[in-house]
Every structure is written in C-alpha cells, then in structure tokens.
Amino acid sequence: MKILNNRISVSTKGNEDFLNITQQLNSIFTESGLDNGIVTLFVSGSTAGITTFEYEPGLIQDLKEFYDKIAPSNVHYHHDETWGDANGFSHVRAAFTGPSMVIPFEKGRLLLGTWQQVVLLEFDNRPRKRDIIVQLMGE
Amino acid sequence: MKILNNRISVSTKGNEDFLNITQQLNSIFTESGLDNGIVTLFVSGSTAGITTFEYEPGLIQDLKEFYDKIAPSNVHYHHDETWGDANGFSHVRAAFTGPSMVIPFEKGRLLLGTWQQVVLLEFDNRPRKRDIIVQLMGE
Amino acid sequence: MKILNNRISVSTKGNEDFLNITQQLNSIFTESGLDNGIVTLFVSGSTAGITTFEYEPGLIQDLKEFYDKIAPSNVHYHHDETWGDANGFSHVRAAFTGPSMVIPFEKGRLLLGTWQQVVLLEFDNRPRKRDIIVQLMGE
C-alpha cells in the first residue's frame, strides 16, 4: 500500500469559473503507477467545491443558473456584515456542495464514466489561486 | 490491508427511480470478511447520484418533489440544445448531489444508522443500467 | 498502514444546531501520530449532515436561512404521514447534504483551509445525541 500526495494548481477568474481538472488528474494517476485503490480530491478553502459533470458549455451555463437561483449573489447575507467581502453567497454554495470527493480505481483505470469530468467549482467573487489536493492510496 | 473491487448492477426505470441498494451492499461486505476500513461507493455516469436516507414511500415522494422544485424538469436547459436529449435537469441534479460516498466499517460492522439506507438516485429521463462501484479497503 | 476508529460525541439542541467539531477532530488526529492518509467522517443517522464552512455567526444564520428556503420546515411532507414525527424536512435536508466527508492529511497536517471548519449539521427537530464516526487510515 502506498500513499502519494499531489496537488493540482489552477488560477480561477472568480464568479463561477468552473474548471475541468480531469486531464491533470489523469496525469497524476498515470504517473503513480498504482492499480487498485482510491483517489481523494479535496479543496482547502471555504468558497469552492468539487464535483463531476459532463463538461460542455450548455451544462456549465445551466449549473451557473442553478446556483444563482438557489443561493443568489444579489441578496443580503449576514456573513457580509461580518467581513464586508460580499461573498456570503460563495460560502453558502460551497458549504452545501461539499469540499471532497473520492474516486476508486481498479486495474490501472480511474473509474469515471465516459462523459464524467472532474470539475473545480470556483464560487468566490474574485480570482483565486487554488491547490486541489489529490491523494492516492492503493497498490 | 486488502482492496476488493465489486459492482452492484441494477436496472432503473428512469425518471427519479430511487433504488435501495443496502442489501446488496451488506452481502458484498459480509462476503469480504473484512473487519476495519472503508467502503467507497461511486456511480460512474453524469445523470445519477448516491446518498443515504430512510427508504420509505413518503420520504421517497418528498425527495422527488424536492428535486422537481429546485431543478425542475419542465423548464429550458442549455444542455438540451447541445445534445437534444432533454435531460439537462438530470445532469444538474447529479452534479450537486455528487457521485461518491464513503462509509466506514469497524469490527465487522458497516457503520450505517438503523434507518439509514444506501440509495441510488436515478435522475435520467429514461431507463438505465447502472453499475455502482463498491470498493472495500481494509483489513 | 493503520486503521484507527474513533467517535466525536455531541449533544445537539435540534432545529439547525450547527456544531463546530474541528477541535475534537484535531485532538483525535494529533493523538493518532499518523503522518499521511485520510480521515473519514460519517454521521450515522438520517437527519444530520456533515460539511465544512467558516464557522462564524453570520454565515451560520445564512445557512439556516438557505435550508429553510430550499426545504422549508412549515410545509407538508409525505414522510410525516408515515411516522407522525413532523421531521420530513430534516430527512430531505440530510439526504441531499450527505452523511460523509473525507479529509486527507500529509506530513502530520490535516489539509483543511485556514478558515475551513468541520461542522455537524443537526437537521432534526428535537435534541439529539450524535456520535460522529472518525476513522483514520494511514501511516
């Protein structure tokens, strides 16, 4: 059993910049040489999330509209009184989306679906540098 | 430490067919003979999710109504322009629900609550065959 | 590789009592002496969730209002007909929030962001005792 710690580093534009990180993940996985186990993805921070979806422009737009509807950016948040950085909506979106995801791999293959990409969801209202933790555990 | 890869294969009817897969999971776990560790559940695909809830008809109906409210099936999605398969709502629901779940086990017992069942959430608008990945890691 | 099973035990007041369990988690992690691996958090039960956010009063209030909006407590739920315990909204909130989270650690450090706390989300409508499972796997 091996444990390998890696990072995927990206720069986001803020404001619902959703970034496909599948290629970087595949590179890390291939270089690891591992056959069976799990990869844990984790975004350190309180204004971003991580999930999977079919990364195409129509759906990206749909998801932006979805988040705008259920946690709008143009209404009052109590969090904004605390810090004055006007990103209360970013924190709410990140909290219910969740910061972690675990993907199993088997016989040297990451078990994602054909159209299933791994995506960083930037919810903050300004550009950010993000280091997504990619930890492989397996053999 | 052992890593054991399994599948739970189900046929869904589409349109919010929520399937209780707890019994199949328990069978796989019992056969593994493992005592301590984690089971990672992962649904490969972009139009289904996985979670836990008390699997009874009233709550199943409540969850269907919840998803219909926050990501309705009868409104326009940009994704539908891309592919013309009219399941944009399915993709949105799957993206924010998430494809993975990790359940720990201890002393030969899966640590689910008494009323807590593991459920596949079929969000697609047509019947699908689903292979849920069930990977055990432990000793 | 070691697998260490622990619990964080808390008493909640019900009705969206959101409890910061980061300090207890840090204590368990420090005592483990592990350097690299994952910690799996899991809440056994169908009316609570677990996530991370910046634990400050403004945001706590924002998240309460968010959950009240997308799964209100004052509307009818079919689940309430089944059991008569009037907590259908609690089950819906828990189901889409999810019961598990996995946090990686590296070189003896849990990889949470500076302002990112681990929080138990009590969704039930009455006080509960909760044992959050904290399983460490690593070396």
Short mmCIF file of C-alpha atoms in Angstrom, two decimals:
data_model
loop_
_atom_site.label_atom_id
_atom_site.label_comp_id
_atom_site.label_asym_id
_atom_site.label_seq_id
_atom_site.Cartn_x
_atom_site.Cartn_y
_atom_site.Cartn_z
CA MET A 1 0.00 0.00 0.00
CA LYS A 2 1.26 3.42 -0.98
CA ILE A 3 0.06 6.91 -0.14
CA LEU A 4 1.02 9.60 -2.66
CA ASN A 5 0.25 13.28 -2.08
CA ASN A 6 -0.10 15.63 -5.04
CA ARG A 7 -1.61 18.99 -5.93
CA ILE A 8 -3.43 20.37 -8.94
CA SER A 9 -2.78 24.12 -9.03
CA VAL A 10 -5.10 26.39 -11.00
CA SER A 11 -5.86 30.09 -11.26
CA THR A 12 -9.54 30.95 -11.41
CA LYS A 13 -11.28 34.10 -12.60
CA GLY A 14 -13.80 34.04 -9.74
CA ASN A 15 -17.57 34.35 -10.27
CA GLU A 16 -18.46 30.80 -11.13
CA ASP A 17 -15.40 29.88 -13.06
CA PHE A 18 -15.84 26.11 -13.37
CA LEU A 19 -12.57 24.38 -14.32
CA ASN A 20 -12.20 20.91 -15.79
CA ILE A 21 -9.27 19.27 -13.95
CA THR A 22 -9.70 15.76 -15.35
CA GLN A 23 -6.60 15.87 -17.55
CA GLN A 24 -4.33 16.91 -14.67
CA LEU A 25 -5.90 14.21 -12.51
CA ASN A 26 -5.31 11.58 -15.18
CA SER A 27 -1.66 12.63 -15.49
CA ILE A 28 -1.10 12.28 -11.74
CA PHE A 29 -2.84 8.93 -11.73
CA THR A 30 -0.87 7.54 -14.68
CA GLU A 31 2.44 8.64 -13.18
CA SER A 32 1.60 6.96 -9.87
CA GLY A 33 1.67 3.51 -11.42
CA LEU A 34 -0.97 2.33 -8.96
CA ASP A 35 -3.54 -0.29 -9.95
CA ASN A 36 -6.18 -0.51 -7.22
CA GLY A 37 -7.33 1.97 -4.63
CA ILE A 38 -8.85 5.41 -4.19
CA VAL A 39 -8.01 8.96 -5.09
CA THR A 40 -9.25 11.58 -2.63
CA LEU A 41 -9.81 15.08 -4.01
CA PHE A 42 -10.11 17.91 -1.53
CA VAL A 43 -10.30 21.66 -1.95
CA SER A 44 -8.86 23.52 1.04
CA GLY A 45 -10.92 26.65 1.44
CA SER A 46 -14.48 27.74 2.14
CA THR A 47 -15.57 29.24 -1.19
CA ALA A 48 -15.05 26.44 -3.70
CA GLY A 49 -16.41 22.97 -4.31
CA ILE A 50 -15.66 19.89 -6.33
CA THR A 51 -17.93 17.54 -8.24
CA THR A 52 -18.28 15.67 -11.53
CA PHE A 53 -20.34 16.55 -14.60
CA GLU A 54 -20.26 16.46 -18.37
CA TYR A 55 -18.12 19.50 -19.07
CA GLU A 56 -19.79 21.25 -22.02
CA PRO A 57 -20.81 24.92 -22.39
CA GLY A 58 -24.57 24.36 -22.18
CA LEU A 59 -24.42 22.45 -18.90
CA ILE A 60 -21.86 24.85 -17.43
CA GLN A 61 -24.36 27.65 -18.07
CA ASP A 62 -27.19 25.56 -16.57
CA LEU A 63 -25.21 24.98 -13.39
CA LYS A 64 -24.38 28.68 -13.07
CA GLU A 65 -28.08 29.48 -13.37
CA PHE A 66 -28.91 26.75 -10.86
CA TYR A 67 -26.55 28.18 -8.25
CA ASP A 68 -27.75 31.72 -8.96
CA LYS A 69 -31.29 30.57 -8.30
CA ILE A 70 -30.86 28.60 -5.09
CA ALA A 71 -28.20 30.84 -3.47
CA PRO A 72 -28.43 34.20 -5.30
CA SER A 73 -25.50 36.60 -5.31
CA ASN A 74 -27.66 39.73 -5.28
CA VAL A 75 -29.42 39.32 -1.94
CA HIS A 76 -28.32 40.14 1.61
CA TYR A 77 -26.12 37.70 3.56
CA HIS A 78 -25.32 38.05 7.26
CA HIS A 79 -21.79 36.85 6.51
CA ASP A 80 -21.18 40.05 4.56
CA GLU A 81 -21.74 42.11 7.72
CA THR A 82 -19.02 40.10 9.48
CA TRP A 83 -16.25 40.61 6.95
CA GLY A 84 -17.53 43.07 4.35
CA ASP A 85 -16.19 40.99 1.48
CA ALA A 86 -19.62 40.45 -0.09
CA ASN A 87 -19.12 36.76 -0.78
CA GLY A 88 -21.70 35.27 1.58
CA PHE A 89 -23.32 33.53 -1.38
CA SER A 90 -19.96 31.88 -2.20
CA HIS A 91 -19.71 30.36 1.27
CA VAL A 92 -23.28 29.06 1.21
CA ARG A 93 -22.79 27.43 -2.18
CA ALA A 94 -19.52 25.81 -1.11
CA ALA A 95 -20.97 24.51 2.18
CA PHE A 96 -23.80 22.51 0.61
CA THR A 97 -21.78 21.34 -2.41
CA GLY A 98 -19.00 19.92 -0.24
CA PRO A 99 -15.20 20.05 -0.47
CA SER A 100 -14.32 16.39 -1.00
CA MET A 101 -14.79 13.57 -3.47
CA VAL A 102 -13.41 10.04 -3.59
CA ILE A 103 -12.94 8.16 -6.87
CA PRO A 104 -11.98 4.49 -6.88
CA PHE A 105 -9.59 2.96 -9.40
CA GLU A 106 -9.20 -0.64 -10.48
CA LYS A 107 -6.68 -2.48 -12.68
CA GLY A 108 -4.92 0.79 -13.50
CA ARG A 109 -8.09 2.58 -14.57
CA LEU A 110 -9.80 5.51 -12.87
CA LEU A 111 -13.49 4.56 -12.69
CA LEU A 112 -15.03 7.72 -14.11
CA GLY A 113 -17.81 7.47 -16.67
CA THR A 114 -17.07 8.31 -20.30
CA TRP A 115 -18.60 11.80 -20.11
CA GLN A 116 -17.93 12.34 -16.42
CA GLN A 117 -15.34 15.05 -15.83
CA VAL A 118 -13.92 16.23 -12.51
CA VAL A 119 -14.61 19.93 -12.06
CA LEU A 120 -13.46 22.58 -9.60
CA LEU A 121 -16.34 24.94 -8.83
CA GLU A 122 -15.00 28.40 -8.02
CA PHE A 123 -17.74 30.17 -6.06
CA ASP A 124 -15.73 33.15 -4.82
CA ASN A 125 -16.37 36.61 -6.24
CA ARG A 126 -12.76 37.29 -7.20
CA PRO A 127 -9.87 35.47 -8.91
CA ARG A 128 -8.22 32.86 -6.69
CA LYS A 129 -5.29 30.51 -6.82
CA ARG A 130 -6.48 27.03 -5.86
CA ASP A 131 -4.45 24.00 -4.89
CA ILE A 132 -6.66 20.95 -5.11
CA ILE A 133 -5.27 18.13 -3.03
CA VAL A 134 -5.03 14.83 -4.87
CA GLN A 135 -4.10 11.96 -2.62
CA LEU A 136 -3.77 8.44 -3.98
CA MET A 137 -3.97 5.44 -1.68
CA GLY A 138 -3.57 1.99 -3.13
CA GLU A 139 -1.25 -0.63 -4.52
CA MET B 1 -4.64 -4.36 4.02
CA LYS B 2 -6.83 -5.61 1.20
CA ILE B 3 -8.54 -3.81 -1.66
CA LEU B 4 -11.59 -5.57 -3.08
CA ASN B 5 -13.45 -4.28 -6.14
CA ASN B 6 -17.10 -5.14 -6.64
CA ARG B 7 -20.14 -3.90 -8.53
CA ILE B 8 -23.83 -3.61 -7.71
CA SER B 9 -25.73 -3.84 -11.01
CA VAL B 10 -29.27 -2.54 -11.23
CA SER B 11 -31.77 -1.63 -13.94
CA THR B 12 -33.64 1.60 -13.33
CA LYS B 13 -36.88 2.86 -14.84
CA GLY B 14 -35.58 6.42 -15.22
CA ASN B 15 -37.46 9.49 -14.01
CA GLU B 16 -36.47 9.52 -10.37
CA ASP B 17 -36.38 5.84 -9.76
CA PHE B 18 -34.67 5.72 -6.34
CA LEU B 19 -33.30 2.23 -5.59
CA ASN B 20 -32.37 0.87 -2.17
CA ILE B 21 -29.07 -0.98 -2.62
CA THR B 22 -28.35 -1.61 1.06
CA GLN B 23 -28.99 -5.34 0.92
CA GLN B 24 -26.58 -5.86 -1.99
CA LEU B 25 -24.01 -3.74 -0.18
CA ASN B 26 -24.38 -5.77 3.00
CA SER B 27 -23.90 -9.02 1.05
CA ILE B 28 -20.69 -7.76 -0.53
CA PHE B 29 -19.44 -6.56 2.83
CA THR B 30 -20.23 -9.82 4.63
CA GLU B 31 -18.53 -11.90 1.94
CA SER B 32 -15.39 -9.76 2.15
CA GLY B 33 -14.66 -10.90 5.69
CA LEU B 34 -13.06 -7.52 6.43
CA ASP B 35 -13.26 -6.02 9.91
CA ASN B 36 -12.00 -2.42 9.76
CA GLY B 37 -11.80 0.06 6.91
CA ILE B 38 -13.89 1.93 4.37
CA VAL B 39 -16.24 1.13 1.55
CA THR B 40 -16.24 3.63 -1.31
CA LEU B 41 -19.41 3.81 -3.39
CA PHE B 42 -19.18 5.53 -6.77
CA VAL B 43 -21.63 5.84 -9.61
CA SER B 44 -19.89 6.19 -12.98
CA GLY B 45 -22.04 8.48 -15.08
CA SER B 46 -23.35 12.02 -15.10
CA THR B 47 -27.07 11.55 -14.50
CA ALA B 48 -27.25 9.64 -11.22
CA GLY B 49 -26.28 10.22 -7.62
CA ILE B 50 -25.85 8.29 -4.42
CA THR B 51 -26.81 9.13 -0.84
CA THR B 52 -28.41 7.71 2.29
CA PHE B 53 -31.92 8.15 3.63
CA GLU B 54 -34.71 6.28 5.37
CA TYR B 55 -36.17 4.37 2.45
CA GLU B 56 -39.94 4.60 2.88
CA PRO B 57 -42.61 5.67 0.33
CA GLY B 58 -43.43 9.02 1.96
CA LEU B 59 -39.86 10.24 2.02
CA ILE B 60 -39.16 8.93 -1.49
CA GLN B 61 -42.07 11.09 -2.69
CA ASP B 62 -40.77 14.08 -0.67
CA LEU B 63 -37.35 13.79 -2.28
CA LYS B 64 -38.86 13.58 -5.77
CA GLU B 65 -40.80 16.75 -5.07
CA PHE B 66 -37.69 18.41 -3.64
CA TYR B 67 -35.66 17.72 -6.79
CA ASP B 68 -38.58 18.77 -9.00
CA LYS B 69 -38.69 22.07 -7.16
CA ILE B 70 -35.02 23.02 -7.11
CA ALA B 71 -34.09 21.68 -10.57
CA PRO B 72 -37.40 21.34 -12.46
CA SER B 73 -37.71 19.00 -15.43
CA ASN B 74 -40.17 21.21 -17.33
CA VAL B 75 -38.02 24.32 -17.89
CA HIS B 76 -35.40 25.09 -20.52
CA TYR B 77 -31.80 23.86 -20.08
CA HIS B 78 -28.91 24.94 -22.31
CA HIS B 79 -27.59 21.39 -22.18
CA ASP B 80 -30.62 20.24 -24.15
CA GLU B 81 -29.54 22.42 -27.08
CA THR B 82 -26.16 20.67 -27.12
CA TRP B 83 -27.39 17.11 -27.33
CA GLY B 84 -31.16 17.24 -27.79
CA ASP B 85 -31.73 14.50 -25.22
CA ALA B 86 -33.83 16.71 -22.94
CA ASN B 87 -32.14 15.58 -19.72
CA GLY B 88 -30.40 18.82 -18.68
CA PHE B 89 -32.27 18.67 -15.38
CA SER B 90 -30.82 15.18 -14.76
CA HIS B 91 -27.26 16.46 -15.15
CA VAL B 92 -27.84 19.43 -12.84
CA ARG B 93 -29.35 17.23 -10.13
CA ALA B 94 -26.50 14.73 -10.35
CA ALA B 95 -23.80 17.43 -10.26
CA PHE B 96 -24.87 18.96 -6.97
CA THR B 97 -25.83 15.65 -5.31
CA GLY B 98 -22.43 14.11 -6.02
CA PRO B 99 -21.35 10.69 -7.33
CA SER B 100 -19.44 9.30 -4.34
CA MET B 101 -19.90 8.27 -0.74
CA VAL B 102 -17.58 6.65 1.79
CA ILE B 103 -18.87 4.52 4.66
CA PRO B 104 -16.51 3.30 7.40
CA PHE B 105 -16.75 -0.13 9.00
CA GLU B 106 -15.46 -1.33 12.34
CA LYS B 107 -15.22 -4.76 13.99
CA GLY B 108 -17.04 -6.36 11.07
CA ARG B 109 -19.95 -3.92 11.12
CA LEU B 110 -20.86 -1.33 8.49
CA LEU B 111 -21.49 1.88 10.44
CA LEU B 112 -24.85 2.87 8.96
CA GLY B 113 -27.63 4.08 11.25
CA THR B 114 -30.58 1.78 11.93
CA TRP B 115 -32.87 3.55 9.46
CA GLN B 116 -30.17 4.77 7.13
CA GLN B 117 -30.29 3.04 3.74
CA VAL B 118 -27.91 3.49 0.82
CA VAL B 119 -29.86 4.65 -2.23
CA LEU B 120 -29.05 5.08 -5.91
CA LEU B 121 -30.76 8.20 -7.25
CA GLU B 122 -31.60 7.75 -10.93
CA PHE B 123 -32.04 11.23 -12.36
CA ASP B 124 -32.03 10.36 -16.06
CA ASN B 125 -35.24 10.58 -18.08
CA ARG B 126 -35.07 7.02 -19.43
CA PRO B 127 -34.36 3.51 -18.11
CA ARG B 128 -30.66 2.86 -17.50
CA LYS B 129 -28.43 0.01 -16.46
CA ARG B 130 -26.21 1.17 -13.60
CA ASP B 131 -23.10 -0.43 -12.20
CA ILE B 132 -22.38 1.10 -8.83
CA ILE B 133 -18.76 0.60 -7.89
CA VAL B 134 -18.26 -0.81 -4.40
CA GLN B 135 -14.64 -0.84 -3.35
CA LEU B 136 -13.62 -2.14 0.06
CA MET B 137 -10.30 -1.14 1.59
CA GLY B 138 -9.36 -2.52 4.97
CA GLU B 139 -8.18 -5.47 6.98
CA MET C 1 -0.83 1.21 7.41
CA LYS C 2 -3.05 1.67 10.42
CA ILE C 3 -6.81 1.98 10.79
CA LEU C 4 -7.98 3.80 13.90
CA ASN C 5 -11.67 4.11 14.83
CA ASN C 6 -12.85 6.97 16.99
CA ARG C 7 -16.04 8.87 17.80
CA ILE C 8 -16.87 12.51 18.44
CA SER C 9 -19.89 12.59 20.75
CA VAL C 10 -22.02 15.72 20.94
CA SER C 11 -25.44 16.71 22.23
CA THR C 12 -27.42 18.94 19.90
CA LYS C 13 -30.38 21.19 20.61
CA GLY C 14 -32.17 20.21 17.38
CA ASN C 15 -33.60 22.73 14.92
CA GLU C 16 -30.50 23.59 12.94
CA ASP C 17 -27.98 23.44 15.70
CA PHE C 18 -24.73 23.55 13.72
CA LEU C 19 -21.77 22.38 15.81
CA ASN C 20 -18.11 23.04 15.11
CA ILE C 21 -16.28 19.75 15.73
CA THR C 22 -12.88 20.82 14.36
CA GLN C 23 -11.15 20.95 17.74
CA GLN C 24 -12.24 17.41 18.68
CA LEU C 25 -11.14 16.22 15.24
CA ASN C 26 -7.74 17.86 15.64
CA SER C 27 -7.28 16.21 19.05
CA ILE C 28 -8.03 12.76 17.64
CA PHE C 29 -5.71 13.37 14.72
CA THR C 30 -2.83 14.61 16.88
CA GLU C 31 -3.13 11.65 19.25
CA SER C 32 -3.06 9.21 16.33
CA GLY C 33 0.52 10.12 15.45
CA LEU C 34 -0.22 9.41 11.76
CA ASP C 35 1.52 11.38 9.02
CA ASN C 36 -0.13 10.55 5.69
CA GLY C 37 -3.58 9.28 4.84
CA ILE C 38 -7.26 10.07 5.12
CA VAL C 39 -9.78 10.71 7.82
CA THR C 40 -13.33 9.61 7.04
CA LEU C 41 -16.10 11.40 8.89
CA PHE C 42 -19.54 9.78 8.89
CA VAL C 43 -22.72 10.59 10.71
CA SER C 44 -24.86 7.51 11.34
CA GLY C 45 -28.46 8.62 11.09
CA SER C 46 -30.88 10.10 8.60
CA THR C 47 -31.46 13.59 9.97
CA ALA C 48 -27.98 15.12 10.16
CA GLY C 49 -25.24 16.05 7.75
CA ILE C 50 -21.60 16.99 7.76
CA THR C 51 -19.69 19.61 5.78
CA THR C 52 -17.08 22.36 6.10
CA PHE C 53 -17.54 26.11 6.31
CA GLU C 54 -16.17 29.19 8.02
CA TYR C 55 -17.85 28.90 11.40
CA GLU C 56 -18.97 32.42 12.27
CA PRO C 57 -22.43 33.64 13.41
CA GLY C 58 -23.32 35.48 10.19
CA LEU C 59 -22.70 32.50 7.95
CA ILE C 60 -24.40 30.10 10.38
CA GLN C 61 -27.50 32.27 10.08
CA ASP C 62 -27.17 32.39 6.28
CA LEU C 63 -27.03 28.60 6.09
CA LYS C 64 -30.08 28.23 8.33
CA GLU C 65 -31.98 30.59 6.03
CA PHE C 66 -30.72 28.70 2.98
CA TYR C 67 -32.02 25.37 4.28
CA ASP C 68 -35.29 26.97 5.38
CA LYS C 69 -35.76 28.26 1.85
CA ILE C 70 -34.95 25.17 -0.20
CA ALA C 71 -36.51 22.58 2.15
CA PRO C 72 -38.92 24.56 4.39
CA SER C 73 -39.99 23.20 7.76
CA ASN C 74 -43.50 24.66 7.60
CA VAL C 75 -44.88 22.82 4.56
CA HIS C 76 -46.39 19.36 4.21
CA TYR C 77 -44.13 16.29 3.85
CA HIS C 78 -45.41 12.81 2.99
CA HIS C 79 -42.88 11.36 5.43
CA ASP C 80 -44.81 12.96 8.29
CA GLU C 81 -47.86 10.86 7.44
CA THR C 82 -45.74 7.70 7.77
CA TRP C 83 -44.37 8.33 11.25
CA GLY C 84 -46.10 11.42 12.59
CA ASP C 85 -42.84 12.87 13.90
CA ALA C 86 -43.06 16.01 11.74
CA ASN C 87 -39.41 15.93 10.66
CA GLY C 88 -39.79 15.24 6.93
CA PHE C 89 -37.85 18.43 6.20
CA SER C 90 -34.96 17.11 8.34
CA HIS C 91 -34.71 13.94 6.27
CA VAL C 92 -34.80 15.82 2.96
CA ARG C 93 -32.06 18.21 4.08
CA ALA C 94 -29.86 15.37 5.30
CA ALA C 95 -30.33 13.31 2.12
CA PHE C 96 -29.06 15.95 -0.27
CA THR C 97 -26.32 17.25 2.05
CA GLY C 98 -24.83 13.79 2.51
CA PRO C 99 -23.54 11.90 5.57
CA SER C 100 -19.84 11.50 4.74
CA MET C 101 -16.72 13.53 4.14
CA VAL C 102 -13.10 12.53 3.58
CA ILE C 103 -10.21 14.82 4.51
CA PRO C 104 -6.64 13.94 3.51
CA PHE C 105 -3.63 14.57 5.74
CA GLU C 106 0.02 14.90 4.80
CA LYS C 107 3.23 15.15 6.83
CA GLY C 108 1.27 15.21 10.08
CA ARG C 109 -1.05 18.00 8.99
CA LEU C 110 -4.79 17.81 8.32
CA LEU C 111 -5.29 19.60 4.99
CA LEU C 112 -8.13 21.93 5.95
CA GLY C 113 -8.03 25.56 4.85
CA THR C 114 -7.28 28.25 7.44
CA TRP C 115 -10.94 29.26 7.83
CA GLN C 116 -12.41 25.89 6.98
CA GLN C 117 -14.08 24.24 9.96
CA VAL C 118 -15.72 20.83 10.10
CA VAL C 119 -19.34 21.19 11.13
CA LEU C 120 -22.08 18.78 12.17
CA LEU C 121 -25.41 19.93 10.75
CA GLU C 122 -28.23 18.88 13.05
CA PHE C 123 -31.39 18.94 10.94
CA ASP C 124 -33.72 17.10 13.32
CA ASN C 125 -36.50 18.96 15.10
CA ARG C 126 -35.51 17.84 18.61
CA PRO C 127 -32.34 17.50 20.70
CA ARG C 128 -30.22 14.50 19.73
CA LYS C 129 -27.09 12.76 20.89
CA ARG C 130 -24.77 12.29 17.91
CA ASP C 131 -21.74 10.04 17.59
CA ILE C 132 -19.78 11.16 14.55
CA ILE C 133 -17.52 8.39 13.33
CA VAL C 134 -13.93 9.47 12.77
CA GLN C 135 -11.86 6.81 11.11
CA LEU C 136 -8.20 7.40 10.33
CA MET C 137 -6.42 5.32 7.70
CA GLY C 138 -2.77 5.95 7.02
CA GLU C 139 0.78 5.59 8.18
#
